[in-house]
Coordinates of C-alpha atoms in Angstrom, one line a residue:
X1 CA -4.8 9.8 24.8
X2 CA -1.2 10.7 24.8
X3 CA -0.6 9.0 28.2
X4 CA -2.4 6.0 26.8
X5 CA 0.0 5.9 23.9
X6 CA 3.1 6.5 25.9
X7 CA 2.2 3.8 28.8
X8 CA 2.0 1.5 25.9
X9 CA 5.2 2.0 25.1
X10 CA 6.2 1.1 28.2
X11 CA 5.3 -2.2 28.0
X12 CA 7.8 -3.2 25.1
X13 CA 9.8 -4.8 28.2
X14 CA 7.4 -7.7 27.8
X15 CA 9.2 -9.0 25.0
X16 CA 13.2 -8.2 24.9
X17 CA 14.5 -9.3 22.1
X18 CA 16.4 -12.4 23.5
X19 CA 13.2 -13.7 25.6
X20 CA 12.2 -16.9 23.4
X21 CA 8.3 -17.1 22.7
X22 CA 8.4 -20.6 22.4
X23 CA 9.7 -22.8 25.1
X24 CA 13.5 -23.1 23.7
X25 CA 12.2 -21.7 20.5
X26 CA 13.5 -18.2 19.6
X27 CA 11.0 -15.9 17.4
X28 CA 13.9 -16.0 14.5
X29 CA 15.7 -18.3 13.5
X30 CA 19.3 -17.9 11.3
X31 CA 18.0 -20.0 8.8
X32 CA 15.1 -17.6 7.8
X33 CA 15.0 -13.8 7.8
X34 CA 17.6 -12.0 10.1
X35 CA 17.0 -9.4 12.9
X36 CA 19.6 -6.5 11.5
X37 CA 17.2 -3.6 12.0
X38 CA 15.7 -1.1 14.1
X39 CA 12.4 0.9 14.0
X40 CA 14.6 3.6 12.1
X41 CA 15.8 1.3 9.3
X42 CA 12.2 0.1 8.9
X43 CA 11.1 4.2 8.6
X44 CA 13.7 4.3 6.4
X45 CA 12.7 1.2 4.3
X46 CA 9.3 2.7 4.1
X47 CA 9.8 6.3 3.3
X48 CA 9.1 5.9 -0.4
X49 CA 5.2 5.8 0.6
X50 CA 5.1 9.8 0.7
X51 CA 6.0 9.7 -3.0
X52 CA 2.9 8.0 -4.1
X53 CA 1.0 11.5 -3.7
X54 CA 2.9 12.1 -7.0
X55 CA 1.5 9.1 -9.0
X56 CA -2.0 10.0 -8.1
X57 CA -2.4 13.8 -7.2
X58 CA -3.2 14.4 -10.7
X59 CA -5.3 11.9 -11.3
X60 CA -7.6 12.2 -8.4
X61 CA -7.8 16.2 -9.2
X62 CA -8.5 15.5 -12.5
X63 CA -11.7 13.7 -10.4
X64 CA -13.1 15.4 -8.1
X65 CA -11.9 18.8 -9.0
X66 CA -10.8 21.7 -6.0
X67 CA -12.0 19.5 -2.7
X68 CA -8.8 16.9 -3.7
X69 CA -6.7 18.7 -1.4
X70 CA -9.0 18.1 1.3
X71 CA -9.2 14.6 0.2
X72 CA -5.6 13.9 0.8
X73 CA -6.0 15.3 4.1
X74 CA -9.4 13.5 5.1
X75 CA -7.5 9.9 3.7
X76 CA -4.0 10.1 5.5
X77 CA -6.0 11.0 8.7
X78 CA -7.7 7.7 8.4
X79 CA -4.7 6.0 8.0
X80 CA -3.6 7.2 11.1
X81 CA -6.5 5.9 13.4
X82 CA -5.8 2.6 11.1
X83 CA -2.3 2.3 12.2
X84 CA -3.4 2.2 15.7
X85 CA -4.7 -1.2 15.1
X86 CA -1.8 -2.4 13.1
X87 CA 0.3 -1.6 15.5
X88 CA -1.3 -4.0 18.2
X89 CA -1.9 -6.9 16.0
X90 CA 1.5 -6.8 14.4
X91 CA 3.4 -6.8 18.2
X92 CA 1.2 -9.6 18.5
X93 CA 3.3 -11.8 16.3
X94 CA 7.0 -11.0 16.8
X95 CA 7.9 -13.9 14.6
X96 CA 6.2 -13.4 11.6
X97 CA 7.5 -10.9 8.5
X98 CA 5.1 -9.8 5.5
X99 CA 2.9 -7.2 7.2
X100 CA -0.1 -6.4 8.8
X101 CA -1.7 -8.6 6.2
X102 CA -0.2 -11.5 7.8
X103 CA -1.2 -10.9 11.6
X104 CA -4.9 -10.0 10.2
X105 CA -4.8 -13.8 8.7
X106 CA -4.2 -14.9 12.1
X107 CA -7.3 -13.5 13.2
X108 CA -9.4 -14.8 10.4
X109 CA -7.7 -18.2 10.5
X110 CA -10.2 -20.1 12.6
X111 CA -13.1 -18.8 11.0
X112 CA -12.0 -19.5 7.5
X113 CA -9.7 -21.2 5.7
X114 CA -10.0 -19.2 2.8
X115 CA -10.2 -15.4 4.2
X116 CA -7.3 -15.7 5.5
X117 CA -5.1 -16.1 2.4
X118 CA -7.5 -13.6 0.9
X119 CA -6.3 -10.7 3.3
X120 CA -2.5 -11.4 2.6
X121 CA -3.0 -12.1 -1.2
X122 CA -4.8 -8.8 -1.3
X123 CA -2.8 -6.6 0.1
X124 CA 0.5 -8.7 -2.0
X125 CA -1.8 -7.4 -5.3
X126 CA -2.3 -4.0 -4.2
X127 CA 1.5 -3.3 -3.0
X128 CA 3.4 -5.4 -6.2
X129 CA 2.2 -3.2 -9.1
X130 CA 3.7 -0.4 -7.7
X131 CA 7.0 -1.4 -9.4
X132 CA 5.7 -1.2 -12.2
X133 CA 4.0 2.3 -12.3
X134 CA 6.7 3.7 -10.4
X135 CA 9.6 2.5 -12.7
X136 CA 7.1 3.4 -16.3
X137 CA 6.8 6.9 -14.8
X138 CA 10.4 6.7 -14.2
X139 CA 11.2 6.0 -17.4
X140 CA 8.9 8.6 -19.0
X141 CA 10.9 10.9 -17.5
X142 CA 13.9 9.4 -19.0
X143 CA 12.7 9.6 -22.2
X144 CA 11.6 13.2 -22.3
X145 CA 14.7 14.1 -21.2
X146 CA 16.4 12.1 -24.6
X147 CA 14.1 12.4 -26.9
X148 CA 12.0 15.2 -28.7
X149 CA 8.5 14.8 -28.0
X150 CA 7.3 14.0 -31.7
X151 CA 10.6 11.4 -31.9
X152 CA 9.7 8.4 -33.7
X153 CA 11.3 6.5 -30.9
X154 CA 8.3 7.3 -28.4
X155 CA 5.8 5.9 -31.2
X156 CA 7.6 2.7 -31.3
X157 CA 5.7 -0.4 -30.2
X158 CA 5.4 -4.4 -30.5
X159 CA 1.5 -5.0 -29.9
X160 CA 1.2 -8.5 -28.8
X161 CA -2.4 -9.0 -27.4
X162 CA -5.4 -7.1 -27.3
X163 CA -6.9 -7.1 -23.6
X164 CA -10.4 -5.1 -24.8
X165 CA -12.3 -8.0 -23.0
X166 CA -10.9 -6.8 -19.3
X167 CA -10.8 -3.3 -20.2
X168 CA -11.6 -1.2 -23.2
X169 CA -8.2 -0.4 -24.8
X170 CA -5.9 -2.2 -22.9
X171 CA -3.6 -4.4 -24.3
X172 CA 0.0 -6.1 -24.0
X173 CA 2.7 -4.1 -25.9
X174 CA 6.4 -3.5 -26.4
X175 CA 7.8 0.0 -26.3
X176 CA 10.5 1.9 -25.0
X177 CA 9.4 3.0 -21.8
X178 CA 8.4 -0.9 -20.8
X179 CA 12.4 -1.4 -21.4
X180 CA 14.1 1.2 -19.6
X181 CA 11.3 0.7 -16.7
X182 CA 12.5 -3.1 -16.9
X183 CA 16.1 -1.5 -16.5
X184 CA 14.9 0.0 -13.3
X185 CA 13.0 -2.8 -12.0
X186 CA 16.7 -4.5 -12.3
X187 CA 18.7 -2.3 -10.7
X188 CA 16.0 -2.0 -7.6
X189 CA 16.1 -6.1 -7.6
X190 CA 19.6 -6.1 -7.0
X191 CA 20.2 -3.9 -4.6
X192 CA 18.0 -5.6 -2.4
X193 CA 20.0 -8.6 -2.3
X194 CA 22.3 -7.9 0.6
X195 CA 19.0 -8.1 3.5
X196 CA 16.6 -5.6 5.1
X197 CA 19.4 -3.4 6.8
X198 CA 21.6 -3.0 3.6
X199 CA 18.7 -1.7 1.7
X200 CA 17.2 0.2 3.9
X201 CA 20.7 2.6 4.2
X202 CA 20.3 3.1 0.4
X203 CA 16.5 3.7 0.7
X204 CA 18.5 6.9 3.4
X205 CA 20.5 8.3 0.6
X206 CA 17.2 7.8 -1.4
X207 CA 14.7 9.4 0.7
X208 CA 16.8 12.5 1.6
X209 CA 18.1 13.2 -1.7
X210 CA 14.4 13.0 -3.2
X211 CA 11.6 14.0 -0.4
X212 CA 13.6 17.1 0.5
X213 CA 12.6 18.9 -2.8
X214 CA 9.3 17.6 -1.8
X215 CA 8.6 18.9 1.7
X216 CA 10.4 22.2 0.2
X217 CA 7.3 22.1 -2.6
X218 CA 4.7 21.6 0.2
X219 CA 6.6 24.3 2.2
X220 CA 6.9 27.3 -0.4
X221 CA 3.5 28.4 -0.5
X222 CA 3.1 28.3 3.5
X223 CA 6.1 30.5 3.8
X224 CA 5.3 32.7 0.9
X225 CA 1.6 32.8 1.7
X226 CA 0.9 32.1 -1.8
X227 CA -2.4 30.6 -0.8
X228 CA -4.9 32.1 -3.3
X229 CA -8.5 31.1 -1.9
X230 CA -10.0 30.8 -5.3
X231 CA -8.1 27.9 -6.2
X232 CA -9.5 26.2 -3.2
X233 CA -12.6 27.3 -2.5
X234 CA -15.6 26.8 -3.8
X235 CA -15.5 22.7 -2.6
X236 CA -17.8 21.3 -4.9
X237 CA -17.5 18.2 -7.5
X238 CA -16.4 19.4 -11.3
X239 CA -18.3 18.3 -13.7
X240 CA -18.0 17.9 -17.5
X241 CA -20.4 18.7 -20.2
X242 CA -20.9 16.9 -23.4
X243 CA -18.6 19.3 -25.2
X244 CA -15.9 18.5 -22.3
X245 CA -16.4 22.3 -20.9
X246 CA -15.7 21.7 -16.9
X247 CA -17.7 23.9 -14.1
X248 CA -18.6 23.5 -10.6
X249 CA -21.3 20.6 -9.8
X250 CA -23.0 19.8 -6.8
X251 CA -23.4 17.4 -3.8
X252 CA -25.9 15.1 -6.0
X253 CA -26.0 11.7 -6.4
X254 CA -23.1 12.4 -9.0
X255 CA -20.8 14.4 -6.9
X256 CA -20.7 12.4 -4.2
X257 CA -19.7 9.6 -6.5
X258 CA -16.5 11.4 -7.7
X259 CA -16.0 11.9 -4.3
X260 CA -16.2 8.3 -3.2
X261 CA -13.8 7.8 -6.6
X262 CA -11.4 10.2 -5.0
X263 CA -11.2 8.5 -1.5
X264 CA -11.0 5.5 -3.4
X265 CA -7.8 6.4 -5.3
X266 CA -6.2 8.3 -2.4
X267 CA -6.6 5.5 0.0
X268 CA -4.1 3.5 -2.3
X269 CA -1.3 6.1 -1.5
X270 CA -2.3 7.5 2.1
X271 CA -2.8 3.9 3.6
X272 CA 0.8 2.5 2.5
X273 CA 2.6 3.2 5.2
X274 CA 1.7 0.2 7.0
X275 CA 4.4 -1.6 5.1
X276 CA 6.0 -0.2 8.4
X277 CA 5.2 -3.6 10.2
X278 CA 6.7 -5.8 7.4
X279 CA 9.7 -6.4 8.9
X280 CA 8.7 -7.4 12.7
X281 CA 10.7 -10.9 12.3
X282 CA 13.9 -8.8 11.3
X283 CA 13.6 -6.3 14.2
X284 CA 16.1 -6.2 16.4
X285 CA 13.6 -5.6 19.1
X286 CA 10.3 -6.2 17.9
X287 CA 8.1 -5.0 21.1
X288 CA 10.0 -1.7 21.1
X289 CA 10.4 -1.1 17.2
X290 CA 7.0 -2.3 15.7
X291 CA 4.9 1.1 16.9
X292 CA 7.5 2.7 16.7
X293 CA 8.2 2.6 13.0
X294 CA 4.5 2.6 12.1
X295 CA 3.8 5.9 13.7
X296 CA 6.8 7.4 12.6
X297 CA 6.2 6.7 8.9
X298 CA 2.9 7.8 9.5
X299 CA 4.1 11.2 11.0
X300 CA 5.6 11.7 7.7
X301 CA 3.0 10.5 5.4
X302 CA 0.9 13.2 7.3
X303 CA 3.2 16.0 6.5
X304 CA 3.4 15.1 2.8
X305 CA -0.4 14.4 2.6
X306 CA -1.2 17.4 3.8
X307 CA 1.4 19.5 2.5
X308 CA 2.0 18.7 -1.3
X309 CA -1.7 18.5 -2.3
X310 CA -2.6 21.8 -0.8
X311 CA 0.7 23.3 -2.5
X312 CA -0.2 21.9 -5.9
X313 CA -3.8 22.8 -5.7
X314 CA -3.4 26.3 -4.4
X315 CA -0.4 27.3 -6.5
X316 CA -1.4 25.9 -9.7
X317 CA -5.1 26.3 -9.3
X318 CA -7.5 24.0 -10.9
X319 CA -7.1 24.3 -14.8
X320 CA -3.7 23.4 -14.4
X321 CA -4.1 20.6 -11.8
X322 CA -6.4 19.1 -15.4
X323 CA -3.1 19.1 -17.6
X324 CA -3.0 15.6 -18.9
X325 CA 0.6 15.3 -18.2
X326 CA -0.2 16.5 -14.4
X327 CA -2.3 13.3 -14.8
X328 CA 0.0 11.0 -16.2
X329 CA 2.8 12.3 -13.9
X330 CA 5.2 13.4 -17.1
X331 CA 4.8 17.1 -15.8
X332 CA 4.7 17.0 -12.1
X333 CA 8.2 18.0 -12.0
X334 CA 7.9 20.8 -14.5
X335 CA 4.6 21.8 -12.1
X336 CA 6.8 21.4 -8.3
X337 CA 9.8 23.9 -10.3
X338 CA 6.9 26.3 -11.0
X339 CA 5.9 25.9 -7.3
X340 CA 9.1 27.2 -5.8
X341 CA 9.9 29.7 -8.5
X342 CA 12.9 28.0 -9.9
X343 CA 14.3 28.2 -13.5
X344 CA 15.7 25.2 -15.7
X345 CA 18.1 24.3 -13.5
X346 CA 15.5 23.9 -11.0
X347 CA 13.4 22.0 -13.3
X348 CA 16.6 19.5 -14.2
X349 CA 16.7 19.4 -10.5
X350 CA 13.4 18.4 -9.6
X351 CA 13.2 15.8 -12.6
X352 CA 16.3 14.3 -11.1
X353 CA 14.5 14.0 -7.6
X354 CA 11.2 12.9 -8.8
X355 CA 12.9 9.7 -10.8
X356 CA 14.7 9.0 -7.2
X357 CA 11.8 9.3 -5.3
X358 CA 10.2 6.9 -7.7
X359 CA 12.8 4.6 -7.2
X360 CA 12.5 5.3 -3.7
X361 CA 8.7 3.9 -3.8
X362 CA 9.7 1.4 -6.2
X363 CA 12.1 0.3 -3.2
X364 CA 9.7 0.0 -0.8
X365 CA 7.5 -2.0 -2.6
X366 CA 9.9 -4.9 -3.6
X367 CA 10.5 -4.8 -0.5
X368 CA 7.5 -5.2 1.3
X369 CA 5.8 -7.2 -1.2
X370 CA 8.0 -9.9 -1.2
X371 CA 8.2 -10.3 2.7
X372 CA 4.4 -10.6 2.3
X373 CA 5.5 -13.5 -0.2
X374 CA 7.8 -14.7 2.1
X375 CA 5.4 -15.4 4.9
X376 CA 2.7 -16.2 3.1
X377 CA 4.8 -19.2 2.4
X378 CA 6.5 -20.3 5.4
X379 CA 2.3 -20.0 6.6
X380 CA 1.3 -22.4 4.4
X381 CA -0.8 -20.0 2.2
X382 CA 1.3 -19.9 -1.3
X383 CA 4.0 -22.6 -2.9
X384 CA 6.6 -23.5 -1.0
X385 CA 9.7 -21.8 -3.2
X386 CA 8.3 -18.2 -2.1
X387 CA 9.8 -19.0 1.4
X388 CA 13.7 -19.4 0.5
X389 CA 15.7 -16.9 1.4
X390 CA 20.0 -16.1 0.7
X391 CA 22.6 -16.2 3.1
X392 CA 22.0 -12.6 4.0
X393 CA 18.4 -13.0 5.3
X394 CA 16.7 -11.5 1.6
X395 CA 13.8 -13.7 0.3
X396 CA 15.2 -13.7 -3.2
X397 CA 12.5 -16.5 -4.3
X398 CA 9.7 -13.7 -3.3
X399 CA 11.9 -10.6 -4.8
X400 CA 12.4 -12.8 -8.0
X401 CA 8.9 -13.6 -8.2
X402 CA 7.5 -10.2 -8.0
X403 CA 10.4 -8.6 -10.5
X404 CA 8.8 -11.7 -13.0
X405 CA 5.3 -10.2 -12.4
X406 CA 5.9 -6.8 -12.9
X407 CA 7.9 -7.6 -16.1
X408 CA 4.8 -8.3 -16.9
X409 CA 2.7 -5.8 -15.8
X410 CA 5.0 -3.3 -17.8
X411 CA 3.7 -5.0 -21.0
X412 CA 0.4 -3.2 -20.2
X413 CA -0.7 -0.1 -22.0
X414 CA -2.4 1.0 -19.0
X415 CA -0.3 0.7 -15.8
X416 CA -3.4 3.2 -13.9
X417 CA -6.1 0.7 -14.6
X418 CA -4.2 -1.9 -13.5
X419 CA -3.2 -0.1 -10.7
X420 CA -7.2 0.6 -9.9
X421 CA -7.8 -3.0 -10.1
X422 CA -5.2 -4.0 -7.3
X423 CA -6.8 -1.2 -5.2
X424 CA -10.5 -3.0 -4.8
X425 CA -7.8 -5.7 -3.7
X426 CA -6.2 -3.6 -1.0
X427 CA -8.9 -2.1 0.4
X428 CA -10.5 -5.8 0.8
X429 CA -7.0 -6.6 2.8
X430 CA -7.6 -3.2 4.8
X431 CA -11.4 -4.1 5.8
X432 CA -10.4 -7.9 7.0
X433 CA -7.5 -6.7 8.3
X434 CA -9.0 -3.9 10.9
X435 CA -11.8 -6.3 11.6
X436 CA -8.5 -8.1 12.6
X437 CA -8.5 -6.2 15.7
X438 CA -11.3 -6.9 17.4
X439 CA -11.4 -10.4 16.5
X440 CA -7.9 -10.6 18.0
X441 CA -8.5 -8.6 21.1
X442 CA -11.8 -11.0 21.8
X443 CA -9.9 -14.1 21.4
X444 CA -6.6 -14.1 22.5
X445 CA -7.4 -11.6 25.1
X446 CA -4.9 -12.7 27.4
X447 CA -2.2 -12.0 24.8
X448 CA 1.0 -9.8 26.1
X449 CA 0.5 -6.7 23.9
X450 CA 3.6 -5.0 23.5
X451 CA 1.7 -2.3 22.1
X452 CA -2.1 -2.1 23.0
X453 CA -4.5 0.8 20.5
X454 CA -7.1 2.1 22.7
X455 CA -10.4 1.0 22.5
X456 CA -12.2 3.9 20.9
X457 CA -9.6 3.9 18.5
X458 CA -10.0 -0.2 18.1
X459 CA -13.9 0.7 17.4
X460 CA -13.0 3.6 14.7
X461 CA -11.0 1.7 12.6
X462 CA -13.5 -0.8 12.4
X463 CA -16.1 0.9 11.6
X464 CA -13.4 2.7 9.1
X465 CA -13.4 -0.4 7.4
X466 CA -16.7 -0.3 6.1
X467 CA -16.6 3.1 5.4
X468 CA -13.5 2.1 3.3
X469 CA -15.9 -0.8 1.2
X470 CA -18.4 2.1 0.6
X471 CA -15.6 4.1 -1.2
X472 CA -14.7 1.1 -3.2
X473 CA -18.3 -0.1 -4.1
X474 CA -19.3 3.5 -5.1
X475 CA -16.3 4.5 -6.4
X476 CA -13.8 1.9 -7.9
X477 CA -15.9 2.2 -11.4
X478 CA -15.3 6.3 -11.6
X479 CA -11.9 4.8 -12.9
X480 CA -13.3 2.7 -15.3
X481 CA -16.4 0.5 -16.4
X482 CA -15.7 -2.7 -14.9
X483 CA -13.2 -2.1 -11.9
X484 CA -14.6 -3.3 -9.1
X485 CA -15.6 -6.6 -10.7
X486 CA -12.2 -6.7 -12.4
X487 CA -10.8 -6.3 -8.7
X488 CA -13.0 -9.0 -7.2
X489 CA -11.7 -11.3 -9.6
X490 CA -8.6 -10.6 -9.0
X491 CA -8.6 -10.9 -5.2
X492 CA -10.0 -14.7 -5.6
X493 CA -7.0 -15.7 -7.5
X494 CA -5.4 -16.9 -4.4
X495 CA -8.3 -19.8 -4.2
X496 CA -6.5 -22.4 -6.5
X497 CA -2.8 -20.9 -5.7
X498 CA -4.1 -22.0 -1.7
X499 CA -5.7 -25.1 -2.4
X500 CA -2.4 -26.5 -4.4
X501 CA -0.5 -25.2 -1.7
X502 CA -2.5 -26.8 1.1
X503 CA -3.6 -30.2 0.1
X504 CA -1.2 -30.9 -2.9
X505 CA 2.2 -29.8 -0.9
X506 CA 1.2 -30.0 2.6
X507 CA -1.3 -32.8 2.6
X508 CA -4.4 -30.7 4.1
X509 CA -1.7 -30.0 7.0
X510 CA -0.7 -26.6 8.3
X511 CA 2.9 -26.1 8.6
X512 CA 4.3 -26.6 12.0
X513 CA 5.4 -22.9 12.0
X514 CA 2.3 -21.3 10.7
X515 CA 0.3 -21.2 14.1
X516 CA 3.4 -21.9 16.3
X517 CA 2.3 -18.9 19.0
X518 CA -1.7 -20.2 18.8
X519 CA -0.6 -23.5 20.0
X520 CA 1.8 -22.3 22.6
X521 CA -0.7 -19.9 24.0
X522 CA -3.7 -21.6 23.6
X523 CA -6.4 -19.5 21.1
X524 CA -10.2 -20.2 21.5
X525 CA -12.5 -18.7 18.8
X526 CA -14.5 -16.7 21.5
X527 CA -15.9 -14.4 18.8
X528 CA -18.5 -16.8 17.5
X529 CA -21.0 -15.3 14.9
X530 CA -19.5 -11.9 14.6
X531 CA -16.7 -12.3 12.3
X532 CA -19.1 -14.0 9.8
X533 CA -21.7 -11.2 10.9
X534 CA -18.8 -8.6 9.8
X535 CA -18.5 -10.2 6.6
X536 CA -22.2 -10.5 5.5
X537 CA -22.8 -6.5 6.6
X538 CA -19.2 -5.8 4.2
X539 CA -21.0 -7.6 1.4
X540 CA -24.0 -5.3 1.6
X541 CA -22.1 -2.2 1.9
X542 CA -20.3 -3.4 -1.4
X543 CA -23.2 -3.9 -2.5
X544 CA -25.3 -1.0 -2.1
X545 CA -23.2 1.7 -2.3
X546 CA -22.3 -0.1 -5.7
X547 CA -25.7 0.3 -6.7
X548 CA -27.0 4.1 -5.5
X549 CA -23.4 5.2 -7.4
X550 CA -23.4 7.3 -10.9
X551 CA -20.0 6.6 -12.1
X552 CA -19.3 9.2 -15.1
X553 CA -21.0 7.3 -18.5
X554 CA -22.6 5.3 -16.0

């Protein structure tokens, strides 16, 4: 396998970065985004992915119960073998920006019309509300560190709409936290205005100021041996009487549902890295730089996966892991001093490097989502505005448009639900997008790959994919009556958005720059019935691990 890998490596010389793809045409032009970075700026730019463990670790223990930290470990290595295929598909497309989304649309583009701006809505949904979490959790920080937990000032709220229709107890409010998290949404807006390079040197000081105390947290108990086997064995479900008391379950038709609930959640934080591949149209050298960013961040993700979870889990044991404000993510910091045996000054410390590293995730969102934005655009899938960009290569029309929409979101009472919802859309964009692959590999066979995933691992992921649906069928509605329809509804959203777009703007007419490499190489849909095949088999999956599921109060 390694040999595999590294000969595909070698074959970045297909595509220096000077060689024009299309006739005179280069693969980037000034007036659109600019190639400035390398594979380490785009590891860089994505290195706020390792800090959504801390948004979710307490929610998924508070799940599942002791097996979460073999969850976490299970989920990242999945989104390895899924990387694979990103990696191929994305060098696939050296002029296109936005993600693997994008180069999965390709793919799906001759079959449908409407798939296609499915995948990259999807994954847009899934990766734009992270601004919002990230920046409330922020901000909950800021105000415990001001304000006296019984303050009046954390009771104060506008309510301006109640949302019990979508989801018992939501609703659209004013309060302090929704401010000072717009505050951060702000400052993260701004400095992304100066292009991909630019911001990714912040997202440097960022990442080593505030994943250092991290990997030192997932390091401790290694080094220590402070590994207590009773907090991590037995692995079996918990379950919760009517009285609330928790014990061990079984491997039932119940257990395994909290389990598919835990994959579910986790999938949302392991599988990120592949914003890697966003910025392949502002490589300096896409061939070389595309796989090599991907599996870097990935290398990373692994080590935090693996790490933080099991340090959490075995240092803290379970009744702790259950702390509501483990949960909401208010006392992870408290919980990672605990961890390496610091005192207050640790704790100040770690509170200081849990609000960066939100800011850090908070940072690679904006700017992944709004490259998805941007190409989404220039492909013809969303209005025409989402594709104008400043004289410094950012796509300020995309970053303004998702700072608008998380504005928003932070008006929500419950930024987890929401969060739940956009993850029935990612893990739609995750199974079109491995099926991607195959599709891809079939036809445009004769395709230079700069980078080409071996086959078994091509077969894996796609099969992955539907193992992926299952967790989201059976498990999306352990977070909440109602989530996976809320998150179906939400993925078709793009319909009307793509119909304007396409016959109001463009006349029924695809822009001239949206299949560009197609026309130049010459694409024949060689895959016949299989892709719709792929899509009727993902629907039954949905559909009956949906309905042999016992969601909690189900």
């Amino acid at each position: 396998m390694a040999k595999e890998i590294e000969s595909s490596f070698e074959t970045s010389r297909l595509f220096p970065v000077s060689t024009p793809l299309l006739g005179d045409q280069e693969v980037a032009t000034s007036a659109g985004l600019h190639r400035q970075l390398d594979w380490k700026g785009a590891f860089w730019a994505a290195s706020g992915v390792p800090a959504g463990v801390l948004l979710t670790i307490g929610g998924i223990a508070a799940t599942i119960g002791q097996p979460s930290w073999v969850c976490w470990i299970v989920s990242i290595s999945i989104g390895l073998i899924q990387a694979f295929v990103y990696a191929e598909i994305a060098g696939l497309y050296p002029n296109k920006s936005g993600g693997a989304s994008v180069y999965g649309a390709a793919a799906w583009l001759p079959y449908s019309n409407l798939l296609a701006p499915i995948s990259v809505w999807c994954n847009w949904l899934a990766w734009s509300p992270v601004l919002a979490l990230g920046t409330s959790v922020g901000a909950g920080y800021v105000m415990a560190s001001l304000f006296a937990p019984d303050a009046a000032v954390n009771g104060w709220q506008i309510h301006l709409l109640d949302l019990g229709m979508v989801r018992s107890g939501l609703s659209l409010r004013v309060n302090f936290v929704s401010l000072i998290a717009s505050a951060f949404l702000l400052v993260t807006f701004f400095l992304q205005h100066n292009g991909a390079a630019r911001a990714a040197s912040t997202q440097k000081i960022l990442a080593l100021l505030s994943l250092s105390p991290l990997l030192l947290v997932g390091l401790v108990p290694l080094v220590t041996g402070d590994l207590p086997s009773k907090n991590l064995f037995p692995l079996l479900p918990m379950i919760r009487d009517a009285a609330g008391a928790i014990s061990f379950g079984s491997w039932d038709q119940t257990g395994l549902t909290l389990l598919m609930g835990a994959m579910f959640a986790a999938a949302w934080s392991t599988y990120g890295f592949e914003t890697a591949v966003c910025y392949t149209r502002e490589f300096k050298n896409p061939a070389r730089d595309t796989p090599k960013a991907i599996f870097a961040s990935g290398a990373l993700c692994l080590v935090i996966f693996t790490l933080v979870p099991l340090a959490f889990q075995s240092s803290l044991g379970l009744e702790a892991m259950l702390d509501p404000h483990i949960n909401d993510g208010s006392g992870v910091a408290l919980a990672m001093a605990k961890i390496v045996g610091g005192g207050q000054i640790v704790a100040n410390a770690m509170v200081a490097a849990l609000i960066l590293s939100l800011l850090l995730i908070v940072m690679t969102s904006m700017m992944g989502s709004s490259r998805t934005l941007y190409q989404a655009s220039i492909d013809g899938w969303l209005p025409k505005y989402l594709s104008r960009v400043n004289d410094r290569g950012a796509p300020t029309a995309a970053m303004w448009t998702d700072l608008i929409f998380n504005l928003l979101l932070l008006l929500f009472s419950d930024y987890f639900a929401v969060l739940m919802i956009s993850n029935v859309c990612y893990l739609i964009f995750n199974f079109l997008n491995l099926q991607a692959g195959w599709i891809h590999r079939i036809d445009r066979k004769n395709w230079k790959r700069p980078y080409r995933c071996p086959t078994p691992l091509l077969a894996a992921a796609s099969g992955l994919g539907f193992v992926n649906l299952a967790f989201m069928g059976a498990g999306a509605d352990v977070w909440g009556e109602g989530t996976l329809r809320n998150g179906l509804i939400a993925s078709l959203l793009i319909v009307p958005l793509y119909l304007y777009r396409h016959h109001i703007q463009d006349g029924g007419v695809f822009p001239a720059d949206a299949d560009a490499l197609d026309r130049a190489h010459g694409t024949a849909k060689r895959a016949g019935f299989l892709p719709y095949l792929a899509i009727i088999a993902a629907a039954g999956v949905i559909f009956v691990s949906h309905h042999f599921s016992a969601p909690p109060g189900g």
